[in-house]
Amino acid sequence: MENSKNRMGYLPIPKLIVNVSVPLMVSMLVQSLYNVVDSMFVSRISEHAVTAVSLAYSAQMLMLAVAVGTGVGVNSLLSRSLGKRDFDKVNSVATNGLFLAVFWTVICMIIGTFGAGNFIKSFTDDPEISALGTHYLSICMIGCIGIFVATTGERLLQSTGNTTLSMISQLCGAVTNIILDPIFIFGFNMGISGAAYATIIGQMVAAAVSMTFNAIKNKEIHFSIRGFKPDYQTIAGIYKVGIPTFVMQTMGSLMMIFINKILFMESSTAVAFYGIYYKLYTFLYMPVSGLSQGLIPIVGFNFGAKKPDRIREAFKLTLIVSMIIMTVGAIAYFILPSQLLGMYNASSEMLTFGVPAMRIMVCTYPIAAITICIGFAGSGLGNGVIAMIGTLLRQLALLIPTCYLLYHYLGFGYLWYAVWLSEICAAAFSIISIHFEFRKKLSKI
């Protein structure tokens, strides 16, 4: 097969971004929408239920970190192998990626069975919040096979440019979740357990659809299941990019854990607010992330095919659009914070501190777009470290200590300004790093 027959090697970049990245944007927008809607239904149970789900969400983010880290590694290695026309390597990457999805499923099921309760109790001694959080998290972890298989299947589709099929599989899962939420929570009177079951069933539907598409429609990949043995060289190649991405995603979970511990010093209402805010933030972050993730197969393929001009053009266009999306979103969130929180039955206490807190944090959204976009461009070139360090700066290394110091010395109303410092420093690092990465790698081809 000639490189010219793969659209990522010849299609005009604006059209290629529309074909590859827009379906990712739509699918991740719907993915974030179901998180937003899920919390809206949970808020109708009680504020304690929202707090419990907020605590469990940090553990769910850890599972997602493993799934996405593995998936990004598969995506990057497979795309570069396609660009080099090494189809034996392509099939090896696909099969080992599926093996890793099953492996991590078993690990998380064991942890969920024996450790969910201890995780929730590490935050709170409130018996109601603890019971609700433990029940919700244990169901989500024991039934986690969907999230791992779906993520792998979707990344395989994305790596060959079949992002529309990836979008459809995510849509199927998200729509299933949204439909089942009110039926299980209120119709069957299952409460917070209903939200958990709706989540895992939606993930399983997405997994089934994505793997069906790979088996039937993805002609560039063939799974070698018969006589399979893990190829540790291929797995190492996957995690060369995957581990930095996993670490990057894990930082989001650790951020939630540490922020929740700080906020619990104020009140459980503060924890509930941040859980709501973070899901509203992901409603903008996820489409931008989807758009930027399209850079991985585009950059990876064209790097393997030695076409640096297409890489630069794709990066610049993606960065501009990402910043526009985040800027428009920031303006909307700045104007309508009380209305957004009101969708979650926000109490007067939550509105009192939540409205100014949101207005402080949304000002950094356009800056965050820079770090996000640059990180995925680096991953497409096989360098996941840029994304890892950028995320470390914006979500952990600077954010958490600054939050604590501002809370301790200036008070609760000032801790939100920590976001400004962390986002500006992360963006500055990312800009410098991608400049040297492009000069180092693209000049050689």
CSV table of C-alpha atoms in Angstrom, one decimal:
chain,number,residue,atom,x,y,z
A,1,MET,CA,0.0,0.0,0.0
A,2,GLU,CA,1.4,3.4,-1.0
A,3,ASN,CA,1.4,6.3,1.4
A,4,SER,CA,-0.6,8.3,-1.1
A,5,LYS,CA,-3.5,6.0,-0.6
A,6,ASN,CA,-3.8,7.0,3.0
A,7,ARG,CA,-5.7,10.3,3.2
A,8,MET,CA,-3.4,11.6,6.0
A,9,GLY,CA,-0.5,11.8,3.5
A,10,TYR,CA,-2.2,13.7,0.8
A,11,LEU,CA,-5.5,15.4,1.8
A,12,PRO,CA,-5.3,19.2,2.3
A,13,ILE,CA,-4.7,19.9,5.9
A,14,PRO,CA,-7.8,22.0,6.7
A,15,LYS,CA,-10.0,19.2,5.1
A,16,LEU,CA,-7.9,16.5,6.9
A,17,ILE,CA,-8.5,18.2,10.3
A,18,VAL,CA,-12.2,18.4,9.6
A,19,ASN,CA,-12.3,14.7,8.7
A,20,VAL,CA,-10.0,13.4,11.5
A,21,SER,CA,-10.4,15.9,14.4
A,22,VAL,CA,-14.0,17.1,14.1
A,23,PRO,CA,-15.5,13.7,14.7
A,24,LEU,CA,-13.2,13.4,17.8
A,25,MET,CA,-14.4,16.8,19.0
A,26,VAL,CA,-18.1,15.8,18.6
A,27,SER,CA,-17.6,12.4,20.3
A,28,MET,CA,-15.7,13.9,23.2
A,29,LEU,CA,-18.3,16.7,23.5
A,30,VAL,CA,-21.0,14.1,23.9
A,31,GLN,CA,-18.8,12.2,26.3
A,32,SER,CA,-18.4,15.3,28.5
A,33,LEU,CA,-22.1,16.0,28.0
A,34,TYR,CA,-23.0,12.7,29.6
A,35,ASN,CA,-20.8,13.6,32.6
A,36,VAL,CA,-22.6,16.9,33.0
A,37,VAL,CA,-26.0,15.3,32.6
A,38,ASP,CA,-25.1,12.4,35.0
A,39,SER,CA,-24.2,14.9,37.7
A,40,MET,CA,-27.4,16.8,37.1
A,41,PHE,CA,-29.5,13.7,37.7
A,42,VAL,CA,-27.4,12.8,40.8
A,43,SER,CA,-27.9,16.4,42.2
A,44,ARG,CA,-31.7,15.6,42.3
A,45,ILE,CA,-30.9,12.9,44.9
A,46,SER,CA,-29.1,15.1,47.4
A,47,GLU,CA,-26.0,17.3,47.8
A,48,HIS,CA,-24.4,14.5,49.7
A,49,ALA,CA,-24.8,12.3,46.6
A,50,VAL,CA,-23.1,15.0,44.5
A,51,THR,CA,-20.2,15.1,47.0
A,52,ALA,CA,-19.9,11.3,46.9
A,53,VAL,CA,-19.8,11.1,43.1
A,54,SER,CA,-17.2,14.0,43.2
A,55,LEU,CA,-15.0,11.9,45.5
A,56,ALA,CA,-15.4,8.8,43.4
A,57,TYR,CA,-14.7,10.7,40.2
A,58,SER,CA,-11.0,11.1,41.1
A,59,ALA,CA,-10.7,7.3,41.2
A,60,GLN,CA,-12.6,6.9,37.9
A,61,MET,CA,-10.1,9.4,36.5
A,62,LEU,CA,-7.3,7.0,37.5
A,63,MET,CA,-8.9,4.2,35.5
A,64,LEU,CA,-9.3,6.6,32.6
A,65,ALA,CA,-5.7,7.6,32.9
A,66,VAL,CA,-4.5,4.0,32.4
A,67,ALA,CA,-7.0,3.5,29.5
A,68,VAL,CA,-6.1,6.8,27.7
A,69,GLY,CA,-2.3,6.4,28.4
A,70,THR,CA,-2.3,3.0,26.8
A,71,GLY,CA,-4.6,4.1,24.0
A,72,VAL,CA,-2.5,7.2,23.1
A,73,GLY,CA,0.6,4.9,23.0
A,74,VAL,CA,-1.2,2.5,20.7
A,75,ASN,CA,-2.4,5.4,18.5
A,76,SER,CA,1.0,7.0,18.2
A,77,LEU,CA,3.0,3.8,17.5
A,78,LEU,CA,0.4,2.4,15.1
A,79,SER,CA,0.2,5.7,13.1
A,80,ARG,CA,3.9,5.9,12.7
A,81,SER,CA,4.0,2.2,11.7
A,82,LEU,CA,1.4,2.9,9.0
A,83,GLY,CA,3.4,5.9,7.7
A,84,LYS,CA,6.4,3.6,7.3
A,85,ARG,CA,4.1,0.9,5.8
A,86,ASP,CA,5.2,-1.7,8.4
A,87,PHE,CA,2.0,-3.7,8.5
A,88,ASP,CA,3.3,-6.5,10.6
A,89,LYS,CA,4.1,-3.9,13.3
A,90,VAL,CA,0.6,-2.4,12.8
A,91,ASN,CA,-1.0,-5.8,13.6
A,92,SER,CA,1.3,-6.4,16.6
A,93,VAL,CA,0.5,-3.0,18.1
A,94,ALA,CA,-3.3,-3.6,17.7
A,95,THR,CA,-3.2,-7.1,19.3
A,96,ASN,CA,-1.0,-6.1,22.2
A,97,GLY,CA,-3.2,-3.0,22.8
A,98,LEU,CA,-6.2,-5.3,23.2
A,99,PHE,CA,-4.2,-7.5,25.5
A,100,LEU,CA,-3.3,-4.6,27.7
A,101,ALA,CA,-7.0,-3.5,27.9
A,102,VAL,CA,-7.9,-6.9,29.3
A,103,PHE,CA,-4.9,-6.9,31.7
A,104,TRP,CA,-5.8,-3.5,33.2
A,105,THR,CA,-9.5,-4.5,33.5
A,106,VAL,CA,-8.5,-7.4,35.8
A,107,ILE,CA,-6.3,-5.2,37.9
A,108,CYS,CA,-9.0,-2.5,38.4
A,109,MET,CA,-11.7,-5.1,39.2
A,110,ILE,CA,-9.6,-6.5,42.0
A,111,ILE,CA,-8.8,-3.0,43.4
A,112,GLY,CA,-12.5,-2.0,43.2
A,113,THR,CA,-13.6,-5.1,45.1
A,114,PHE,CA,-11.3,-4.6,48.0
A,115,GLY,CA,-10.3,-1.0,48.0
A,116,ALA,CA,-13.2,1.3,47.0
A,117,GLY,CA,-14.4,1.8,50.6
A,118,ASN,CA,-11.0,2.7,52.0
A,119,PHE,CA,-10.5,5.2,49.2
A,120,ILE,CA,-13.7,7.1,49.9
A,121,LYS,CA,-13.2,7.0,53.7
A,122,SER,CA,-9.8,8.6,53.3
A,123,PHE,CA,-11.6,11.8,52.5
A,124,THR,CA,-14.6,11.9,54.9
A,125,ASP,CA,-16.0,10.4,58.1
A,126,ASP,CA,-19.5,11.4,57.1
A,127,PRO,CA,-21.3,8.0,57.1
A,128,GLU,CA,-23.8,9.0,54.4
A,129,ILE,CA,-21.3,10.4,52.0
A,130,SER,CA,-19.0,7.4,52.6
A,131,ALA,CA,-21.7,4.8,52.0
A,132,LEU,CA,-22.9,6.5,48.8
A,133,GLY,CA,-19.4,7.0,47.4
A,134,THR,CA,-18.3,3.4,48.2
A,135,HIS,CA,-21.3,1.9,46.6
A,136,TYR,CA,-21.0,4.0,43.5
A,137,LEU,CA,-17.3,3.5,43.0
A,138,SER,CA,-17.2,-0.2,43.6
A,139,ILE,CA,-19.9,-0.7,40.9
A,140,CYS,CA,-17.9,1.4,38.4
A,141,MET,CA,-14.6,-0.4,39.1
A,142,ILE,CA,-15.9,-3.9,39.1
A,143,GLY,CA,-17.7,-3.3,35.8
A,144,CYS,CA,-14.8,-1.4,34.3
A,145,ILE,CA,-14.1,-3.6,31.3
A,146,GLY,CA,-16.1,-1.3,29.0
A,147,ILE,CA,-13.9,1.8,29.6
A,148,PHE,CA,-10.7,-0.1,28.8
A,149,VAL,CA,-11.9,-2.0,25.7
A,150,ALA,CA,-13.8,1.0,24.4
A,151,THR,CA,-10.8,3.3,24.7
A,152,THR,CA,-8.5,0.8,22.9
A,153,GLY,CA,-11.0,0.2,20.2
A,154,GLU,CA,-11.6,3.9,19.6
A,155,ARG,CA,-7.9,4.7,19.5
A,156,LEU,CA,-7.3,1.9,16.9
A,157,LEU,CA,-10.0,3.5,14.7
A,158,GLN,CA,-8.5,7.0,15.2
A,159,SER,CA,-4.9,5.8,14.4
A,160,THR,CA,-6.1,4.7,10.9
A,161,GLY,CA,-8.1,7.9,10.3
A,162,ASN,CA,-11.5,6.3,11.0
A,163,THR,CA,-12.5,9.0,13.5
A,164,THR,CA,-16.1,9.1,12.3
A,165,LEU,CA,-16.5,5.4,13.4
A,166,SER,CA,-14.8,6.3,16.7
A,167,MET,CA,-17.2,9.1,17.1
A,168,ILE,CA,-20.2,6.8,16.5
A,169,SER,CA,-19.0,4.3,19.1
A,170,GLN,CA,-18.6,7.0,21.7
A,171,LEU,CA,-22.0,8.5,20.8
A,172,CYS,CA,-23.6,5.1,21.3
A,173,GLY,CA,-22.1,4.7,24.8
A,174,ALA,CA,-22.9,8.3,25.9
A,175,VAL,CA,-26.5,8.2,24.6
A,176,THR,CA,-27.0,4.9,26.3
A,177,ASN,CA,-25.8,6.4,29.6
A,178,ILE,CA,-27.9,9.5,29.3
A,179,ILE,CA,-31.1,7.4,28.5
A,180,LEU,CA,-30.5,4.9,31.3
A,181,ASP,CA,-29.7,7.5,34.0
A,182,PRO,CA,-33.2,8.7,34.8
A,183,ILE,CA,-34.7,5.3,34.2
A,184,PHE,CA,-32.4,3.6,36.7
A,185,ILE,CA,-32.1,6.5,39.3
A,186,PHE,CA,-35.8,7.5,39.4
A,187,GLY,CA,-37.8,5.0,37.4
A,188,PHE,CA,-36.4,1.9,39.1
A,189,ASN,CA,-35.7,3.9,42.3
A,190,MET,CA,-32.1,2.7,42.4
A,191,GLY,CA,-30.6,6.1,43.5
A,192,ILE,CA,-26.9,6.5,43.1
A,193,SER,CA,-26.5,2.8,42.2
A,194,GLY,CA,-28.6,3.5,39.1
A,195,ALA,CA,-26.1,6.2,38.0
A,196,ALA,CA,-23.2,3.7,38.4
A,197,TYR,CA,-25.0,1.0,36.4
A,198,ALA,CA,-25.9,3.4,33.7
A,199,THR,CA,-22.3,4.4,33.4
A,200,ILE,CA,-20.8,1.0,33.1
A,201,ILE,CA,-23.5,-0.2,30.7
A,202,GLY,CA,-22.9,2.8,28.5
A,203,GLN,CA,-19.2,2.0,28.5
A,204,MET,CA,-19.8,-1.6,27.5
A,205,VAL,CA,-22.0,-0.5,24.6
A,206,ALA,CA,-19.2,1.8,23.4
A,207,ALA,CA,-16.8,-1.1,23.7
A,208,ALA,CA,-19.0,-3.5,21.7
A,209,VAL,CA,-19.6,-0.9,18.9
A,210,SER,CA,-15.9,0.1,18.6
A,211,MET,CA,-14.6,-3.5,18.4
A,212,THR,CA,-17.3,-4.4,15.9
A,213,PHE,CA,-16.2,-1.5,13.7
A,214,ASN,CA,-12.6,-2.6,14.0
A,215,ALA,CA,-13.4,-6.1,13.0
A,216,ILE,CA,-15.6,-5.2,10.0
A,217,LYS,CA,-14.5,-1.8,8.8
A,218,ASN,CA,-10.9,-1.2,9.8
A,219,LYS,CA,-9.2,-2.9,6.9
A,220,GLU,CA,-5.7,-1.7,7.8
A,221,ILE,CA,-5.6,-3.7,11.1
A,222,HIS,CA,-5.8,-7.4,11.6
A,223,PHE,CA,-5.7,-8.9,15.1
A,224,SER,CA,-3.4,-11.9,15.6
A,225,ILE,CA,-5.3,-13.7,18.4
A,226,ARG,CA,-4.4,-17.3,17.6
A,227,GLY,CA,-1.2,-18.3,19.5
A,228,PHE,CA,-0.9,-14.8,20.8
A,229,LYS,CA,2.0,-14.0,23.2
A,230,PRO,CA,2.7,-10.6,24.6
A,231,ASP,CA,5.4,-8.8,22.6
A,232,TYR,CA,7.3,-6.9,25.2
A,233,GLN,CA,9.2,-4.8,22.6
A,234,THR,CA,5.9,-3.6,21.2
A,235,ILE,CA,4.5,-3.0,24.7
A,236,ALA,CA,7.6,-1.0,25.5
A,237,GLY,CA,7.0,1.1,22.3
A,238,ILE,CA,3.4,1.7,23.3
A,239,TYR,CA,4.3,2.9,26.8
A,240,LYS,CA,7.2,5.1,25.5
A,241,VAL,CA,4.5,7.5,24.7
A,242,GLY,CA,1.8,5.9,26.8
A,243,ILE,CA,3.5,6.3,30.2
A,244,PRO,CA,4.0,10.0,30.0
A,245,THR,CA,0.3,10.3,28.9
A,246,PHE,CA,-0.7,8.0,31.7
A,247,VAL,CA,1.2,10.1,34.2
A,248,MET,CA,-0.3,13.2,32.6
A,249,GLN,CA,-3.8,11.8,33.0
A,250,THR,CA,-3.1,10.6,36.6
A,251,MET,CA,-2.2,14.1,37.5
A,252,GLY,CA,-5.8,15.1,36.9
A,253,SER,CA,-6.9,12.5,39.4
A,254,LEU,CA,-4.3,13.5,41.9
A,255,MET,CA,-5.3,17.1,41.5
A,256,MET,CA,-8.9,16.2,42.3
A,257,ILE,CA,-7.8,14.2,45.3
A,258,PHE,CA,-5.6,17.0,46.8
A,259,ILE,CA,-8.1,19.8,45.9
A,260,ASN,CA,-10.9,17.8,47.6
A,261,LYS,CA,-8.8,17.4,50.7
A,262,ILE,CA,-8.1,21.2,50.8
A,263,LEU,CA,-11.8,22.0,50.2
A,264,PHE,CA,-13.0,19.6,52.9
A,265,MET,CA,-11.2,21.9,55.4
A,266,GLU,CA,-13.9,24.4,54.3
A,267,SER,CA,-17.0,22.3,53.8
A,268,SER,CA,-18.5,19.4,51.9
A,269,THR,CA,-20.4,22.0,49.9
A,270,ALA,CA,-17.1,23.3,48.5
A,271,VAL,CA,-16.3,19.7,47.4
A,272,ALA,CA,-19.6,19.4,45.7
A,273,PHE,CA,-19.1,22.7,43.9
A,274,TYR,CA,-15.6,21.7,42.6
A,275,GLY,CA,-17.0,18.4,41.3
A,276,ILE,CA,-19.7,20.3,39.4
A,277,TYR,CA,-17.3,23.0,38.2
A,278,TYR,CA,-14.8,20.4,36.9
A,279,LYS,CA,-17.4,18.6,34.9
A,280,LEU,CA,-18.5,21.9,33.4
A,281,TYR,CA,-14.9,22.6,32.6
A,282,THR,CA,-14.5,19.2,30.9
A,283,PHE,CA,-17.5,20.2,28.7
A,284,LEU,CA,-15.1,22.7,27.0
A,285,TYR,CA,-11.8,20.8,27.6
A,286,MET,CA,-13.0,17.5,26.0
A,287,PRO,CA,-13.8,19.0,22.6
A,288,VAL,CA,-10.5,20.9,22.5
A,289,SER,CA,-8.7,17.7,23.6
A,290,GLY,CA,-10.5,15.8,20.9
A,291,LEU,CA,-9.5,18.4,18.3
A,292,SER,CA,-5.9,18.3,19.5
A,293,GLN,CA,-5.8,14.5,19.7
A,294,GLY,CA,-6.4,14.5,16.0
A,295,LEU,CA,-2.8,15.7,15.7
A,296,ILE,CA,-1.5,12.4,16.9
A,297,PRO,CA,-2.3,10.3,13.8
A,298,ILE,CA,-1.8,13.3,11.5
A,299,VAL,CA,1.6,14.3,12.9
A,300,GLY,CA,2.6,10.7,13.4
A,301,PHE,CA,1.8,9.6,9.9
A,302,ASN,CA,3.4,12.6,8.2
A,303,PHE,CA,6.5,12.3,10.4
A,304,GLY,CA,6.8,8.7,9.3
A,305,ALA,CA,6.2,9.8,5.7
A,306,LYS,CA,8.7,12.7,6.0
A,307,LYS,CA,6.3,15.6,5.3
A,308,PRO,CA,7.3,18.3,7.8
A,309,ASP,CA,5.3,21.1,6.2
A,310,ARG,CA,2.0,19.2,6.7
A,311,ILE,CA,2.9,18.8,10.4
A,312,ARG,CA,3.5,22.5,10.9
A,313,GLU,CA,0.3,23.5,9.1
A,314,ALA,CA,-1.8,21.0,11.0
A,315,PHE,CA,-0.4,22.2,14.3
A,316,LYS,CA,-0.9,25.9,13.7
A,317,LEU,CA,-4.5,25.5,12.5
A,318,THR,CA,-5.4,23.2,15.4
A,319,LEU,CA,-3.9,25.6,18.0
A,320,ILE,CA,-5.8,28.6,16.6
A,321,VAL,CA,-9.1,26.8,16.6
A,322,SER,CA,-8.5,25.4,20.1
A,323,MET,CA,-7.9,28.9,21.5
A,324,ILE,CA,-11.0,30.2,19.8
A,325,ILE,CA,-13.2,27.5,21.4
A,326,MET,CA,-11.8,28.1,24.8
A,327,THR,CA,-12.1,31.8,24.6
A,328,VAL,CA,-15.8,31.6,23.6
A,329,GLY,CA,-16.4,29.1,26.3
A,330,ALA,CA,-14.7,31.3,28.9
A,331,ILE,CA,-16.8,34.3,28.0
A,332,ALA,CA,-20.0,32.3,28.3
A,333,TYR,CA,-19.0,30.8,31.7
A,334,PHE,CA,-17.9,34.2,33.0
A,335,ILE,CA,-21.3,35.7,32.1
A,336,LEU,CA,-23.5,32.8,33.3
A,337,PRO,CA,-22.0,31.1,36.4
A,338,SER,CA,-25.1,31.3,38.5
A,339,GLN,CA,-27.3,29.8,35.8
A,340,LEU,CA,-24.8,27.0,35.2
A,341,LEU,CA,-24.6,26.1,38.9
A,342,GLY,CA,-28.4,26.4,39.2
A,343,MET,CA,-28.8,23.4,36.9
A,344,TYR,CA,-27.4,21.4,39.8
A,345,ASN,CA,-29.8,22.7,42.4
A,346,ALA,CA,-26.9,24.8,43.9
A,347,SER,CA,-27.6,26.0,47.4
A,348,SER,CA,-27.3,29.7,48.3
A,349,GLU,CA,-24.1,28.8,50.1
A,350,MET,CA,-22.6,27.3,47.0
A,351,LEU,CA,-23.7,30.2,44.8
A,352,THR,CA,-22.1,32.7,47.2
A,353,PHE,CA,-18.6,31.4,46.7
A,354,GLY,CA,-19.1,29.4,43.5
A,355,VAL,CA,-20.0,32.3,41.2
A,356,PRO,CA,-16.8,34.4,41.9
A,357,ALA,CA,-14.7,31.2,41.9
A,358,MET,CA,-15.8,30.3,38.4
A,359,ARG,CA,-15.2,33.8,37.1
A,360,ILE,CA,-11.6,33.7,38.4
A,361,MET,CA,-10.8,30.3,36.9
A,362,VAL,CA,-12.4,30.6,33.5
A,363,CYS,CA,-10.1,33.5,32.6
A,364,THR,CA,-7.3,30.9,32.1
A,365,TYR,CA,-9.1,28.7,29.5
A,366,PRO,CA,-7.4,30.2,26.4
A,367,ILE,CA,-4.0,29.7,28.0
A,368,ALA,CA,-4.9,26.1,28.8
A,369,ALA,CA,-5.6,25.4,25.1
A,370,ILE,CA,-2.0,26.2,24.3
A,371,THR,CA,-0.6,23.5,26.7
A,372,ILE,CA,-3.2,20.9,25.6
A,373,CYS,CA,-2.6,21.4,21.9
A,374,ILE,CA,1.2,21.4,22.1
A,375,GLY,CA,1.2,18.2,24.3
A,376,PHE,CA,-0.6,16.2,21.7
A,377,ALA,CA,1.6,17.5,18.9
A,378,GLY,CA,4.6,16.3,20.8
A,379,SER,CA,3.0,12.9,21.4
A,380,GLY,CA,2.5,12.6,17.6
A,381,LEU,CA,6.2,13.0,17.2
A,382,GLY,CA,6.8,10.2,19.7
A,383,ASN,CA,7.6,12.6,22.6
A,384,GLY,CA,5.1,12.4,25.4
A,385,VAL,CA,7.3,14.2,27.9
A,386,ILE,CA,6.2,17.6,26.8
A,387,ALA,CA,2.6,16.8,27.6
A,388,MET,CA,3.5,15.1,30.8
A,389,ILE,CA,5.5,18.1,32.2
A,390,GLY,CA,3.0,20.6,30.9
A,391,THR,CA,0.2,18.8,32.8
A,392,LEU,CA,2.4,18.4,35.9
A,393,LEU,CA,2.9,22.2,36.0
A,394,ARG,CA,-0.8,23.1,35.4
A,395,GLN,CA,-2.5,20.4,37.5
A,396,LEU,CA,-0.1,19.4,40.3
A,397,ALA,CA,3.4,20.8,40.9
A,398,LEU,CA,2.3,24.5,41.0
A,399,LEU,CA,-1.4,24.3,41.5
A,400,ILE,CA,-1.7,22.3,44.7
A,401,PRO,CA,1.0,24.0,46.8
A,402,THR,CA,-0.3,27.4,45.6
A,403,CYS,CA,-3.9,26.5,46.4
A,404,TYR,CA,-2.9,25.5,49.9
A,405,LEU,CA,-0.8,28.5,50.6
A,406,LEU,CA,-3.4,30.9,49.3
A,407,TYR,CA,-6.1,29.2,51.4
A,408,HIS,CA,-3.9,29.1,54.5
A,409,TYR,CA,-2.7,32.7,54.3
A,410,LEU,CA,-5.4,34.7,52.4
A,411,GLY,CA,-8.5,32.6,52.9
A,412,PHE,CA,-11.0,30.4,50.9
A,413,GLY,CA,-11.9,33.1,48.4
A,414,TYR,CA,-8.3,33.5,47.1
A,415,LEU,CA,-7.2,29.9,46.5
A,416,TRP,CA,-8.8,29.9,43.0
A,417,TYR,CA,-6.1,32.3,41.8
A,418,ALA,CA,-3.6,29.4,41.9
A,419,VAL,CA,-5.0,28.4,38.5
A,420,TRP,CA,-3.6,31.6,37.0
A,421,LEU,CA,0.0,30.8,38.0
A,422,SER,CA,-0.1,27.2,37.0
A,423,GLU,CA,-1.6,27.7,33.6
A,424,ILE,CA,0.7,30.6,32.6
A,425,CYS,CA,3.9,28.6,33.6
A,426,ALA,CA,2.7,25.4,31.9
A,427,ALA,CA,2.0,27.3,28.6
A,428,ALA,CA,5.4,29.0,28.7
A,429,PHE,CA,7.1,25.7,29.2
A,430,SER,CA,5.1,24.0,26.4
A,431,ILE,CA,5.8,26.8,23.9
A,432,ILE,CA,9.6,26.6,24.5
A,433,SER,CA,9.6,22.8,24.3
A,434,ILE,CA,7.7,22.4,21.1
A,435,HIS,CA,9.9,25.0,19.4
A,436,PHE,CA,13.0,22.9,20.2
A,437,GLU,CA,11.2,19.6,19.3
A,438,PHE,CA,10.2,20.9,15.9
A,439,ARG,CA,13.7,22.2,15.2
A,440,LYS,CA,15.3,18.9,16.4
A,441,LYS,CA,13.1,16.5,14.5
A,442,LEU,CA,11.5,18.3,11.5
A,443,SER,CA,14.8,19.8,10.3
A,444,LYS,CA,16.1,16.2,9.8
A,445,ILE,CA,13.4,15.3,7.3
